[in-house]
Short mmCIF file of C-alpha atoms and ligand atoms in Angstrom, two decimals:
data_model
loop_
_atom_site.label_atom_id
_atom_site.label_comp_id
_atom_site.label_asym_id
_atom_site.label_seq_id
_atom_site.Cartn_x
_atom_site.Cartn_y
_atom_site.Cartn_z
CA UNK A 1 30.28 -11.72 -3.90
CA UNK A 2 27.47 -9.56 -1.92
CA UNK A 3 24.10 -11.12 -2.51
CA UNK A 4 20.91 -8.98 -2.10
CA UNK A 5 17.05 -9.91 -2.08
CA UNK A 6 15.68 -10.73 -5.18
CA UNK A 7 13.99 -7.84 -7.05
CA UNK A 8 10.82 -7.12 -5.95
CA UNK A 9 11.02 -8.61 -2.69
CA UNK A 10 11.48 -6.98 1.41
CA UNK A 11 13.30 -8.76 4.63
CA UNK A 12 11.07 -7.81 6.64
CA UNK A 13 13.06 -6.94 9.92
CA UNK A 14 12.54 -7.86 13.25
CA UNK A 15 12.05 -4.10 13.76
CA UNK A 16 8.91 -4.75 11.20
CA UNK A 17 8.34 -8.01 12.19
CA UNK A 18 6.13 -6.70 15.13
CA UNK A 19 3.83 -4.34 12.79
CA UNK A 20 3.37 -7.01 11.35
CA UNK A 21 2.19 -9.09 13.76
CA UNK A 22 -0.19 -6.75 14.86
CA UNK A 23 -1.89 -6.19 11.61
CA UNK A 24 -2.01 -9.73 11.37
CA UNK A 25 -3.97 -10.60 14.60
CA UNK A 26 -6.30 -7.10 14.94
CA UNK A 27 -7.38 -8.60 10.95
CA UNK A 28 -7.61 -12.64 12.90
CA UNK A 29 -9.83 -10.99 15.87
CA UNK A 30 -12.26 -8.96 13.56
CA UNK A 31 -12.25 -12.45 11.33
CA UNK A 32 -13.18 -14.04 14.63
CA UNK A 33 -16.34 -11.53 14.85
CA UNK A 34 -17.91 -12.16 11.58
CA UNK A 35 -17.20 -16.38 12.08
CA UNK A 36 -14.40 -16.55 9.22
CA UNK A 37 -12.02 -19.80 10.04
CA UNK A 38 -8.21 -20.01 9.09
CA UNK A 39 -7.84 -21.80 5.87
CA UNK A 40 -3.89 -22.64 4.85
CA UNK A 41 -2.85 -23.51 1.54
CA UNK A 42 0.00 -24.42 -0.63
CA UNK A 43 1.85 -22.02 -2.20
CA UNK A 44 2.49 -23.91 -4.83
CA UNK A 45 -0.32 -25.03 -7.56
CA UNK A 46 -0.42 -26.35 -11.02
CA UNK A 47 -0.45 -23.37 -13.04
CA UNK A 48 -3.81 -24.71 -15.00
CA UNK A 49 -5.28 -23.40 -12.41
CA UNK A 50 -4.65 -20.10 -12.26
CA UNK A 51 -4.90 -20.00 -16.12
CA UNK A 52 -8.62 -21.66 -15.48
CA UNK A 53 -9.43 -19.68 -12.35
CA UNK A 54 -7.96 -16.33 -13.89
CA UNK A 55 -8.84 -16.04 -17.31
CA UNK A 56 -6.31 -16.90 -19.91
CA UNK A 57 -6.25 -13.46 -21.53
CA UNK A 58 -6.08 -12.01 -18.27
CA UNK A 59 -2.14 -9.66 -16.97
CA UNK A 60 -1.15 -12.60 -13.78
CA UNK A 61 -1.51 -15.65 -16.58
CA UNK A 62 0.21 -14.20 -19.28
CA UNK A 63 2.91 -11.94 -17.93
CA UNK A 64 3.13 -12.46 -13.98
CA UNK A 65 3.24 -15.90 -12.92
CA UNK A 66 6.38 -17.32 -11.80
CA UNK A 67 6.48 -20.96 -13.12
CA UNK A 68 8.32 -24.01 -11.73
CA UNK A 69 8.79 -26.33 -14.23
CA UNK A 70 9.37 -30.17 -12.82
CA UNK A 71 9.46 -32.69 -15.39
CA UNK A 72 6.37 -32.84 -16.91
CA UNK A 73 4.52 -31.08 -14.26
CA UNK A 74 4.45 -27.11 -14.73
CA UNK A 75 3.55 -25.39 -11.22
CA UNK A 76 3.43 -21.82 -10.32
CA UNK A 77 4.42 -20.15 -7.73
CA UNK A 78 0.11 -18.80 -6.15
CA UNK A 79 0.03 -14.76 -7.47
CA UNK A 80 -3.62 -14.74 -5.49
CA UNK A 81 -5.44 -17.68 -3.16
CA UNK A 82 -9.35 -17.67 -4.22
CA UNK A 83 -8.46 -19.83 -6.66
CA UNK A 84 -6.91 -22.37 -4.35
CA UNK A 85 -9.47 -22.08 -1.35
CA UNK A 86 -11.93 -23.33 -3.95
CA UNK A 87 -9.66 -25.67 -5.32
CA UNK A 88 -9.12 -26.84 -1.45
CA UNK A 89 -12.47 -26.53 -1.41
CA UNK A 90 -13.67 -28.98 -3.92
CA UNK A 91 -11.00 -31.14 -3.68
CA UNK A 92 -12.04 -31.42 0.17
CA UNK A 93 -16.07 -31.97 0.02
CA UNK A 94 -16.28 -29.17 2.50
CA UNK A 95 -19.45 -28.46 0.04
CA UNK A 96 -21.07 -31.29 2.05
CA UNK A 97 -22.56 -29.03 4.98
CA UNK A 98 -25.71 -27.23 5.01
CA UNK A 99 -23.54 -23.34 5.93
CA UNK A 100 -21.75 -20.71 4.57
CA UNK A 101 -18.24 -21.77 4.97
CA UNK A 102 -15.71 -18.60 5.98
CA UNK A 103 -12.25 -19.46 5.45
CA UNK A 104 -9.45 -16.57 5.85
CA UNK A 105 -5.68 -16.72 4.73
CA UNK A 106 -3.50 -14.33 5.51
CA UNK A 107 0.93 -15.19 3.04
CA UNK A 108 3.12 -14.78 0.27
CA UNK A 109 1.05 -14.26 -2.92
CA UNK A 110 3.88 -14.03 -6.66
CA UNK A 111 3.54 -11.84 -9.22
CA UNK A 112 6.49 -11.09 -11.43
CA UNK A 113 4.99 -7.70 -12.23
CA UNK A 114 7.38 -4.22 -12.40
CA UNK A 115 8.18 -3.36 -8.90
CA UNK A 116 7.73 0.47 -7.45
CA UNK A 117 6.06 2.42 -4.69
CA UNK A 118 3.08 -0.27 -3.05
CA UNK A 119 3.95 -3.34 -6.16
CA UNK A 120 6.46 -6.17 -5.09
CA UNK A 121 6.73 -9.25 -6.72
CA UNK A 122 6.29 -11.11 -3.19
CA UNK A 123 3.77 -9.39 -1.23
CA UNK A 124 1.27 -10.11 1.61
CA UNK A 125 -2.31 -10.62 1.02
CA UNK A 126 -5.19 -11.05 3.91
CA UNK A 127 -8.20 -12.07 2.46
CA UNK A 128 -11.29 -13.69 3.21
CA UNK A 129 -13.60 -16.23 0.83
CA UNK A 130 -17.71 -16.83 1.98
CA UNK A 131 -18.29 -20.34 -0.49
CA UNK A 132 -22.49 -21.20 -0.81
CA UNK A 133 -23.80 -18.56 -1.03
CA UNK A 134 -25.87 -16.10 -3.11
CA UNK A 135 -27.41 -13.74 -0.95
CA UNK A 136 -26.77 -10.26 -1.67
CA UNK A 137 -25.88 -9.36 2.43
CA UNK A 138 -23.35 -11.80 2.36
CA UNK A 139 -21.33 -9.06 -0.12
CA UNK A 140 -22.61 -6.70 1.46
CA UNK A 141 -21.21 -8.67 5.24
CA UNK A 142 -17.72 -8.75 2.90
CA UNK A 143 -17.46 -5.31 2.29
CA UNK A 144 -18.03 -4.52 5.84
CA UNK A 145 -15.75 -6.81 7.73
CA UNK A 146 -13.02 -5.19 4.97
CA UNK A 147 -13.39 -1.57 5.31
CA UNK A 148 -13.37 -2.85 9.47
CA UNK A 149 -10.17 -4.37 9.68
CA UNK A 150 -9.07 -1.59 7.87
CA UNK A 151 -10.49 1.11 10.86
CA UNK A 152 -9.43 -1.99 13.54
CA UNK A 153 -5.38 -0.94 12.26
CA UNK A 154 -6.13 3.39 12.65
CA UNK A 155 -5.96 4.00 9.10
CA UNK A 156 -8.56 7.00 7.84
CA UNK A 157 -9.04 8.37 3.98
CA UNK A 158 -9.65 5.20 2.75
CA UNK A 159 -12.68 5.12 -0.24
CA UNK A 160 -14.63 1.58 -0.92
CA UNK A 161 -15.66 1.63 -4.40
CA UNK A 162 -18.10 -0.77 -5.50
CA UNK A 163 -20.39 -1.68 -8.93
CA UNK A 164 -21.77 -4.35 -10.53
CA UNK A 165 -20.49 -6.55 -13.63
CA UNK A 166 -23.75 -8.62 -14.05
CA UNK A 167 -24.19 -12.22 -14.25
CA UNK A 168 -22.54 -14.56 -17.34
CA UNK A 169 -24.67 -13.46 -19.83
CA UNK A 170 -24.53 -9.82 -18.76
CA UNK A 171 -20.90 -9.64 -19.02
CA UNK A 172 -20.62 -11.72 -22.36
CA UNK A 173 -23.21 -8.98 -24.02
CA UNK A 174 -21.81 -6.21 -22.06
CA UNK A 175 -17.98 -7.19 -23.72
CA UNK A 176 -19.82 -7.91 -27.66
CA UNK A 177 -21.12 -3.96 -26.63
CA UNK A 178 -18.12 -2.68 -25.67
CA UNK A 179 -15.69 -3.87 -27.96
CA UNK A 180 -18.36 -2.55 -31.11
CA UNK A 181 -18.39 0.47 -29.52
CA UNK A 182 -15.06 0.60 -28.81
CA UNK A 183 -13.24 -0.46 -32.12
CA UNK A 184 -14.10 2.78 -34.34
CA UNK A 185 -11.81 4.81 -31.95
CA UNK A 186 -9.31 2.23 -31.46
CA UNK A 187 -6.29 4.56 -32.55
CA UNK A 188 -6.94 6.52 -29.84
CA UNK A 189 -6.30 4.75 -26.99
CA UNK A 190 -2.78 3.66 -25.50
CA UNK A 191 -1.27 0.81 -26.85
CA UNK A 192 -1.98 -1.52 -24.70
CA UNK A 193 -5.75 -0.61 -24.93
CA UNK A 194 -6.02 -1.60 -28.44
CA UNK A 195 -4.53 -5.07 -27.32
CA UNK A 196 -7.22 -5.13 -24.70
CA UNK A 197 -9.78 -4.43 -26.64
CA UNK A 198 -9.04 -7.67 -28.60
CA UNK A 199 -8.18 -10.07 -25.28
CA UNK A 200 -9.85 -8.75 -22.18
CA UNK A 201 -12.34 -5.73 -23.24
CA UNK A 202 -13.13 -4.79 -19.35
CA UNK A 203 -9.49 -3.82 -18.63
CA UNK A 204 -10.27 -0.33 -21.14
CA UNK A 205 -12.49 0.65 -18.61
CA UNK A 206 -10.18 1.24 -15.96
CA UNK A 207 -6.97 2.22 -17.83
CA UNK A 208 -5.31 4.97 -15.61
CA UNK A 209 -3.45 6.97 -19.05
CA UNK A 210 -5.79 9.51 -18.81
CA UNK A 211 -7.03 10.00 -23.34
CA UNK A 212 -8.20 6.36 -23.35
CA UNK A 213 -9.91 7.72 -19.72
CA UNK A 214 -11.38 10.74 -21.57
CA UNK A 215 -12.97 8.62 -23.84
CA UNK A 216 -14.53 5.95 -21.52
CA UNK A 217 -15.84 9.11 -19.43
CA UNK A 218 -17.53 10.76 -22.56
CA UNK A 219 -19.95 7.53 -23.78
CA UNK A 220 -21.10 7.70 -20.62
CA UNK A 221 -21.96 3.58 -20.08
CA UNK A 222 -24.53 3.36 -17.59
CA UNK A 223 -26.14 0.09 -16.65
CA UNK A 224 -28.22 -0.95 -18.91
CA UNK A 225 -26.76 -4.06 -19.65
CA UNK A 226 -27.26 -5.25 -16.09
CA UNK A 227 -30.17 -7.89 -16.34
CA UNK A 228 -33.80 -7.32 -13.86
CA UNK A 229 -31.97 -9.90 -11.29
CA UNK A 230 -28.17 -8.67 -11.11
CA UNK A 231 -29.67 -5.52 -10.76
CA UNK A 232 -32.18 -6.37 -8.09
CA UNK A 233 -29.03 -8.08 -6.25
CA UNK A 234 -27.18 -4.96 -6.13
CA UNK A 235 -30.05 -2.60 -4.93
CA UNK A 236 -29.81 -5.57 -1.94
CA UNK A 237 -26.04 -5.12 -0.79
CA UNK A 238 -26.29 -1.52 -1.51
CA UNK A 239 -29.64 -1.89 1.54
CA UNK A 240 -27.12 -4.31 2.82
CA UNK A 241 -24.60 -1.55 3.33
CA UNK A 242 -26.72 1.14 4.62
CA UNK A 243 -27.77 -1.70 7.57
CA UNK A 244 -23.95 -2.10 7.90
CA UNK A 245 -23.20 1.48 8.08
CA UNK A 246 -20.60 1.11 5.23
CA UNK A 247 -19.99 4.50 3.34
CA UNK A 248 -19.48 3.78 -1.01
CA UNK A 249 -19.51 5.03 -3.71
CA UNK A 250 -20.69 3.25 -6.56
CA UNK A 251 -18.49 3.87 -10.12
CA UNK A 252 -20.00 1.64 -13.00
CA UNK A 253 -16.11 1.36 -14.54
CA UNK A 254 -14.53 -0.62 -11.86
CA UNK A 255 -14.62 -3.48 -13.82
CA UNK A 256 -11.16 -5.72 -11.99
CA UNK A 257 -8.80 -7.50 -13.89
CA UNK A 258 -9.87 -11.19 -13.34
CA UNK A 259 -12.31 -13.00 -15.34
CA UNK A 260 -13.63 -15.11 -12.21
CA UNK A 261 -15.89 -12.32 -11.29
CA UNK A 262 -19.76 -11.78 -11.25
CA UNK A 263 -21.89 -9.52 -10.00
CA UNK A 264 -20.65 -7.21 -7.80
CA UNK A 265 -17.59 -6.01 -7.55
CA UNK A 266 -15.17 -3.85 -4.54
CA UNK A 267 -12.02 -1.62 -4.27
CA UNK A 268 -10.82 0.25 -0.86
CA UNK A 269 -8.71 2.49 -2.23
CA UNK A 270 -6.68 4.82 -0.18
CA UNK A 271 -5.44 8.94 -1.09
CA UNK A 272 -1.89 8.22 0.27
CA UNK A 273 -0.74 5.09 -1.78
CA UNK A 274 -0.44 6.97 -5.67
CA UNK A 275 -0.35 5.12 -8.36
CA UNK A 276 -1.59 1.99 -7.02
CA UNK A 277 -3.97 3.28 -4.72
CA UNK A 278 -6.01 -0.35 -4.06
CA UNK A 279 -5.34 -1.26 -0.31
CA UNK A 280 -7.64 -4.24 -0.97
CA UNK A 281 -10.11 -6.02 -3.83
CA UNK A 282 -13.23 -8.39 -3.84
CA UNK A 283 -16.37 -9.20 -5.20
CA UNK A 284 -18.49 -12.51 -5.93
CA UNK A 285 -17.88 -14.96 -8.41
CA UNK A 286 -21.04 -16.97 -8.78
CA UNK A 287 -19.56 -19.77 -11.62
CA UNK A 288 -15.80 -20.48 -10.13
CA UNK A 289 -16.50 -23.76 -7.68
CA UNK A 290 -18.57 -24.85 -10.98
CA UNK A 291 -15.96 -24.22 -13.02
CA UNK A 292 -13.36 -26.01 -10.55
CA UNK A 293 -15.03 -29.39 -10.72
CA UNK A 294 -17.40 -28.81 -8.14
CA UNK A 295 -21.78 -27.98 -7.49
CA UNK A 296 -23.11 -24.38 -8.12
CA UNK A 297 -22.24 -21.85 -5.65
CA UNK A 298 -22.38 -18.99 -4.79
CA UNK A 299 -19.23 -17.25 -3.35
CA UNK A 300 -17.62 -13.93 -2.43
CA UNK A 301 -13.84 -12.71 -0.92
CA UNK A 302 -11.25 -10.27 -1.26
CA UNK A 303 -8.27 -9.52 -0.26
CA UNK A 304 -5.53 -6.68 1.82
CA UNK A 305 -2.58 -6.02 0.70
CA UNK A 306 -0.37 -6.09 3.68
CA UNK A 307 2.57 -3.63 2.76
CA UNK A 308 -0.32 -1.86 1.29
CA UNK A 309 -1.92 -0.89 4.32
CA UNK A 310 0.88 -0.34 5.85
CA UNK A 311 1.99 2.22 3.61
CA UNK A 312 -1.18 3.75 4.70
CA UNK A 313 -1.59 3.05 8.36
CA UNK A 314 2.19 1.94 9.53
CA UNK A 315 2.16 5.08 12.15
CA UNK A 316 -0.65 4.57 13.37
CA UNK A 317 -0.20 0.88 14.03
CA UNK A 318 2.67 1.64 15.39
CA UNK A 319 1.41 3.90 17.86
CA UNK A 320 -0.97 1.67 18.89
CA UNK A 321 0.91 -0.97 21.24
CA UNK A 322 4.20 -2.05 22.93
CA UNK A 323 6.71 -3.24 20.89
CA UNK A 324 8.53 -6.71 22.14
CA UNK A 325 11.10 -5.55 24.68
CA UNK A 326 11.90 -8.11 27.04
CA UNK A 327 10.88 -8.04 30.64
CA UNK A 328 13.78 -8.64 32.22
CA UNK A 329 17.46 -8.34 31.26
CA UNK A 330 20.02 -10.51 33.23
CA UNK A 331 24.15 -8.72 33.80
CA UNK A 332 25.94 -11.42 34.40
CA UNK A 333 29.76 -10.35 36.10
CA UNK A 334 31.65 -13.07 35.91
CA UNK A 335 32.55 -17.05 34.50
CA UNK A 336 31.14 -17.81 37.80
CA UNK A 337 28.41 -15.94 38.17
CA UNK A 338 27.42 -16.13 33.90
CA UNK A 339 26.81 -19.47 35.33
CA UNK A 340 24.23 -18.77 37.80
CA UNK A 341 22.69 -16.79 35.56
CA UNK A 342 22.12 -18.81 33.39
CA UNK A 343 19.93 -20.94 35.80
CA UNK A 344 18.66 -17.61 36.71
CA UNK A 345 17.89 -17.13 33.12
CA UNK A 346 15.93 -20.24 32.95
CA UNK A 347 13.93 -19.94 36.16
CA UNK A 348 12.46 -16.60 35.19
CA UNK A 349 11.46 -17.80 31.71
CA UNK A 350 9.89 -20.91 33.18
CA UNK A 351 8.35 -18.73 36.04
CA UNK A 352 6.82 -16.12 32.63
CA UNK A 353 8.82 -13.97 32.64
CA UNK A 354 10.74 -12.83 28.79
CA UNK A 355 14.02 -12.65 29.67
CA UNK A 356 17.52 -11.76 27.61
CA UNK A 357 21.14 -12.20 28.95
CA UNK A 358 23.74 -10.02 28.10
CA UNK A 359 26.14 -12.54 26.07
CA UNK A 360 28.85 -9.23 25.51
CA UNK A 361 32.20 -8.70 26.48
CA UNK A 362 32.83 -5.22 28.05
CA UNK A 363 32.35 -3.22 30.84
CA UNK A 364 29.55 -2.57 33.25
CA UNK A 365 28.68 0.78 31.93
CA UNK A 366 28.43 -0.82 28.52
CA UNK A 367 27.15 -4.00 29.67
CA UNK A 368 24.39 -1.21 30.88
CA UNK A 369 24.12 0.78 27.24
CA UNK A 370 22.68 -2.46 25.72
CA UNK A 371 20.33 -2.98 28.49
CA UNK A 372 18.97 -0.22 28.29
CA UNK A 373 18.47 -0.95 24.50
CA UNK A 374 16.68 -3.62 25.04
CA UNK A 375 14.45 -1.54 26.61
CA UNK A 376 13.62 -3.73 29.80
CA UNK A 377 11.51 -3.01 32.68
CA UNK A 378 13.94 -4.40 35.00
CA UNK A 379 17.52 -5.42 34.33
CA UNK A 380 19.37 -7.55 37.04
CA UNK A 381 22.90 -7.22 37.82
CA UNK A 382 24.67 -10.87 39.13
CA UNK A 383 28.66 -10.41 40.29
CA UNK A 384 31.10 -12.61 42.15
CA UNK A 385 30.15 -10.68 45.42
CA UNK A 386 25.74 -11.03 45.05
CA UNK A 387 26.23 -14.78 44.31
CA UNK A 388 28.23 -15.56 47.78
CA UNK A 389 25.69 -14.02 48.92
CA UNK A 390 22.80 -16.09 47.12
CA UNK A 391 21.32 -12.40 46.60
CA UNK A 392 21.54 -9.76 43.30
CA UNK A 393 20.95 -6.13 41.94
CA UNK A 394 17.48 -5.46 40.93
CA UNK A 395 16.75 -2.20 38.26
CA UNK A 396 13.78 -1.09 37.67
CA UNK A 397 14.69 0.97 34.36
CA UNK A 398 11.30 2.92 34.27
CA UNK A 399 11.66 4.07 37.96
CA UNK A 400 15.37 4.14 37.91
CA UNK A 401 15.35 2.61 41.57
CA UNK A 402 17.22 -0.32 42.04
CA UNK A 403 17.58 -2.72 45.68
CA UNK A 404 19.11 -6.53 46.44
CA UNK A 405 17.06 -8.94 46.24
CA UNK A 406 17.51 -11.76 47.43
CA UNK A 407 17.02 -14.48 44.21
CA UNK A 408 14.24 -16.57 46.24
CA UNK A 409 12.28 -13.29 45.55
CA UNK A 410 13.11 -12.99 42.20
CA UNK A 411 10.12 -13.99 40.66
CA UNK A 412 7.69 -11.97 43.21
CA UNK A 413 9.61 -8.71 43.00
CA UNK A 414 9.21 -8.33 39.13
CA UNK A 415 5.48 -10.25 38.98
CA UNK A 416 4.10 -7.22 41.40
CA UNK A 417 5.28 -5.29 38.25
CA UNK A 418 4.22 -7.77 35.37
CA UNK A 419 0.37 -7.52 35.50
CA UNK A 420 -1.19 -9.93 33.07
CA UNK A 421 -0.60 -7.83 29.72
CA UNK A 422 3.50 -7.25 30.24
CA UNK A 423 5.48 -5.62 32.65
CA UNK A 424 6.17 -2.00 30.63
CA UNK A 425 2.26 -0.84 31.76
CA UNK A 426 3.92 -0.91 35.22
P1 HAM B 1 -5.58 -7.85 -6.35
O1 HAM B 1 -6.74 -7.33 -6.75
O2 HAM B 1 -5.43 -8.97 -7.09
O3 HAM B 1 -7.20 -9.51 -6.13
O4 HAM B 1 -5.42 -8.16 -5.41
C1 HAM B 1 -5.84 -7.21 -3.80
C2 HAM B 1 -4.67 -6.95 -3.39
O5 HAM B 1 -3.53 -7.24 -2.75
C3 HAM B 1 -5.37 -5.21 -3.72
O6 HAM B 1 -5.85 -4.40 -4.30
C4 HAM B 1 -3.53 -4.86 -2.95
O7 HAM B 1 -3.27 -4.42 -1.97
C5 HAM B 1 -2.78 -6.38 -3.26
N1 HAM B 1 -1.56 -6.44 -4.44
C6 HAM B 1 -1.61 -6.81 -4.93
N2 HAM B 1 -0.80 -6.93 -6.64
C7 HAM B 1 0.42 -6.49 -5.68
C8 HAM B 1 1.94 -6.35 -6.01
N3 HAM B 1 2.69 -6.56 -6.88
N4 HAM B 1 2.16 -5.71 -4.69
C9 HAM B 1 1.74 -4.95 -3.09
N5 HAM B 1 0.55 -5.59 -3.06
C10 HAM B 1 -0.74 -6.09 -4.27
C11 HAM B 1 -6.84 -10.57 -5.53
O8 HAM B 1 -6.05 -11.10 -5.88
C12 HAM B 1 -8.26 -11.34 -5.69
N6 HAM B 1 -8.21 -12.47 -4.83
C13 HAM B 1 -9.15 -10.83 -3.99
C14 HAM B 1 -10.67 -11.69 -4.17
C15 HAM B 1 -10.63 -12.60 -3.19
N7 HAM B 1 -11.36 -11.74 -4.65
C16 HAM B 1 -12.53 -12.34 -4.26
N8 HAM B 1 -11.72 -13.16 -2.27
#
């Protein structure tokens, strides 16, 4: 029987893992630039954490959670990390500091959705949460940070969309008004929207169905439901974005699908992604820390979908930088030489030179082909003749030159060509 990876999951093979590392490294360095520190939380959490945070009636909680029932407890594979980080912030009393706590994270998330391009059941987030301030400039900084990570990957052609949902009171009155306005036309909406009207009325606003979209646009909803304080907050977010030099568009129909959001919400879309066009998204969630048992603390964050970053910018990311080929590839010829090569292998590695050795049988020609394929900077050939003399043949694979070198000079010879950043630049 041939096993396959579960539907909606993907292996990240060695030829792809280099690009993943690069994305993670770039993101880490941008997070450091913005004074964020890494947090790692468990992949399983109590299921109630998400129904309490995201909302009982959201799609994620209703349809997409991977449940694990263990005796009387129900855990889930985390569908997102914001709730986990707030849980950890409260549990570990991280709020007892007179500062904004800035966390970043990266790792797999799980949602039992119908898989399609850019939509998986196990996907990966690179995200952050800044907890402990209500400043609108922190929202602007978070958006600038997301934008900078995306640009640092060489991705172009994305668009930042922002909106404000207002405070909890604004959301409540807007939900009531919206429902009143929509119900008379209920039959004209798609089936999903008809059920959203009862359960999660905001979601009607970002339905992708053309007919639903047209009715909503014709309603010209505006921002009259947003209180003065929240409008001022949004104005200041926009001032911050201008000061950070971030281009954006305001779209009053952007609502996001999770209940915890208040005030600022944003999404970053990319034109090449098709129907799942969000590279990432986020917003402010000023009530969640209290909701999960902590003190009142303002907070804002976002998450980028790594698979979608790669779909949008894989080419640019791959071109930027070098692969993970070894510095040196050793070809032993004969049994005695093999043993000597193991010592050389150990010695080169101890000296900080990335080295691989040829374990397969075959002719010198086939071994050289493998050395070539490994893209090593150097190939070291050692047979019984060389062994007797204490030498080896060192071939510079880039320059196609070779010389017989004394084994004691090996590291020196290779290191001449191995500047700080690696041998490939020789
Ligand atoms: P989200 O919009 O659910 O937000 O997810 C963020 C991003 O993850 C999406 O924009 C998309 O790029 C990617 N994504 C989501 N679902 C999938 C999927 N099934 N397959 C592939 N990629 C996917 C959140 O999760 C919030 N926690 C973001 C946040 C952080 N808000 C405040 N802080």
